[in-house]
Amino acid sequence: MAVPRHHMAKGKQLRRRSHLALVGKSLSKCSHCGKSIMPHQVCKFCGFYKGREVLNVIAKQLAKREKRMQAQQ
């Protein structure tokens, strides 16, 4: 079993851990719909990135709905 060689003072221990604090996510607004999104990511609500449509969100939702309907039958 490992045994610490020296007693570490509480202050030194806390100073060492000062860099372990959690940092909140930085969010930016979508230029098309205005929702909060992660920067440099495609907006999952409207499918736009840098002012142009990258994903067709409506078609994706319709395909998902059709797949769900076929699974129920």
PDB file of C-alpha atoms in Angstrom:
ATOM      1  CA  MET A   1       0.000   0.000   0.000  1.00  0.00           C
ATOM      2  CA  ALA A   2       1.319   3.452  -0.876  1.00  0.00           C
ATOM      3  CA  VAL A   3       2.248   5.731   2.018  1.00  0.00           C
ATOM      4  CA  PRO A   4       2.816   9.481   1.559  1.00  0.00           C
ATOM      5  CA  ARG A   5       6.410  10.463   2.363  1.00  0.00           C
ATOM      6  CA  HIS A   6       5.535  13.825   3.931  1.00  0.00           C
ATOM      7  CA  HIS A   7       2.473  15.505   5.385  1.00  0.00           C
ATOM      8  CA  MET A   8       1.050  18.010   2.902  1.00  0.00           C
ATOM      9  CA  ALA A   9      -0.319  21.211   4.414  1.00  0.00           C
ATOM     10  CA  LYS A  10      -3.924  22.062   3.563  1.00  0.00           C
ATOM     11  CA  GLY A  11      -2.883  25.345   1.930  1.00  0.00           C
ATOM     12  CA  LYS A  12      -0.411  23.656  -0.413  1.00  0.00           C
ATOM     13  CA  GLN A  13      -2.964  21.016  -1.285  1.00  0.00           C
ATOM     14  CA  LEU A  14      -5.600  23.655  -2.106  1.00  0.00           C
ATOM     15  CA  ARG A  15      -3.136  25.706  -4.174  1.00  0.00           C
ATOM     16  CA  ARG A  16      -2.299  22.599  -6.170  1.00  0.00           C
ATOM     17  CA  ARG A  17      -5.991  21.996  -6.819  1.00  0.00           C
ATOM     18  CA  SER A  18      -6.718  25.601  -7.794  1.00  0.00           C
ATOM     19  CA  HIS A  19      -6.572  24.651 -11.491  1.00  0.00           C
ATOM     20  CA  LEU A  20      -9.182  21.904 -11.144  1.00  0.00           C
ATOM     21  CA  ALA A  21     -12.170  24.252 -10.915  1.00  0.00           C
ATOM     22  CA  LEU A  22     -15.024  23.622 -13.335  1.00  0.00           C
ATOM     23  CA  VAL A  23     -15.549  26.188 -16.087  1.00  0.00           C
ATOM     24  CA  GLY A  24     -18.928  26.875 -17.630  1.00  0.00           C
ATOM     25  CA  LYS A  25     -19.558  26.270 -21.314  1.00  0.00           C
ATOM     26  CA  SER A  26     -19.220  29.277 -23.576  1.00  0.00           C
ATOM     27  CA  LEU A  27     -22.291  29.535 -25.768  1.00  0.00           C
ATOM     28  CA  SER A  28     -22.870  31.707 -28.799  1.00  0.00           C
ATOM     29  CA  LYS A  29     -26.073  32.612 -30.630  1.00  0.00           C
ATOM     30  CA  CYS A  30     -27.084  31.039 -33.920  1.00  0.00           C
ATOM     31  CA  SER A  31     -26.976  33.651 -36.670  1.00  0.00           C
ATOM     32  CA  HIS A  32     -30.128  32.249 -38.272  1.00  0.00           C
ATOM     33  CA  CYS A  33     -32.559  31.339 -35.453  1.00  0.00           C
ATOM     34  CA  GLY A  34     -30.928  33.045 -32.443  1.00  0.00           C
ATOM     35  CA  LYS A  35     -30.826  29.978 -30.152  1.00  0.00           C
ATOM     36  CA  SER A  36     -27.806  29.337 -27.928  1.00  0.00           C
ATOM     37  CA  ILE A  37     -25.366  26.836 -29.449  1.00  0.00           C
ATOM     38  CA  MET A  38     -21.790  25.714 -28.917  1.00  0.00           C
ATOM     39  CA  PRO A  39     -19.367  27.789 -31.032  1.00  0.00           C
ATOM     40  CA  HIS A  40     -18.110  26.238 -34.300  1.00  0.00           C
ATOM     41  CA  GLN A  41     -20.996  23.742 -34.343  1.00  0.00           C
ATOM     42  CA  VAL A  42     -23.964  23.313 -36.670  1.00  0.00           C
ATOM     43  CA  CYS A  43     -27.171  24.544 -35.055  1.00  0.00           C
ATOM     44  CA  LYS A  44     -29.252  21.474 -34.205  1.00  0.00           C
ATOM     45  CA  PHE A  45     -32.465  23.497 -34.259  1.00  0.00           C
ATOM     46  CA  CYS A  46     -32.277  25.010 -37.769  1.00  0.00           C
ATOM     47  CA  GLY A  47     -29.276  23.258 -39.402  1.00  0.00           C
ATOM     48  CA  PHE A  48     -27.380  26.438 -40.318  1.00  0.00           C
ATOM     49  CA  TYR A  49     -23.638  27.080 -39.901  1.00  0.00           C
ATOM     50  CA  LYS A  50     -21.955  30.379 -40.832  1.00  0.00           C
ATOM     51  CA  GLY A  51     -25.075  31.630 -42.597  1.00  0.00           C
ATOM     52  CA  ARG A  52     -25.653  28.636 -44.869  1.00  0.00           C
ATOM     53  CA  GLU A  53     -27.764  25.508 -44.456  1.00  0.00           C
ATOM     54  CA  VAL A  54     -25.667  22.432 -43.757  1.00  0.00           C
ATOM     55  CA  LEU A  55     -28.325  20.036 -42.417  1.00  0.00           C
ATOM     56  CA  ASN A  56     -31.908  19.726 -43.565  1.00  0.00           C
ATOM     57  CA  VAL A  57     -33.486  19.425 -40.118  1.00  0.00           C
ATOM     58  CA  ILE A  58     -37.075  19.171 -41.384  1.00  0.00           C
ATOM     59  CA  ALA A  59     -36.279  16.231 -43.679  1.00  0.00           C
ATOM     60  CA  LYS A  60     -34.444  14.531 -40.823  1.00  0.00           C
ATOM     61  CA  GLN A  61     -37.469  14.913 -38.528  1.00  0.00           C
ATOM     62  CA  LEU A  62     -39.829  13.551 -41.201  1.00  0.00           C
ATOM     63  CA  ALA A  63     -37.606  10.521 -41.811  1.00  0.00           C
ATOM     64  CA  LYS A  64     -37.462   9.858 -38.077  1.00  0.00           C
ATOM     65  CA  ARG A  65     -41.261  10.109 -37.810  1.00  0.00           C
ATOM     66  CA  GLU A  66     -41.773   7.697 -40.734  1.00  0.00           C
ATOM     67  CA  LYS A  67     -39.356   5.197 -39.227  1.00  0.00           C
ATOM     68  CA  ARG A  68     -41.200   5.383 -35.916  1.00  0.00           C
ATOM     69  CA  MET A  69     -44.563   4.823 -37.674  1.00  0.00           C
ATOM     70  CA  GLN A  70     -43.230   1.745 -39.512  1.00  0.00           C
ATOM     71  CA  ALA A  71     -41.861   0.311 -36.261  1.00  0.00           C
ATOM     72  CA  GLN A  72     -45.302   0.615 -34.639  1.00  0.00           C
ATOM     73  CA  GLN A  73     -47.017  -1.325 -37.431  1.00  0.00           C
TER      74      GLN A  73
END
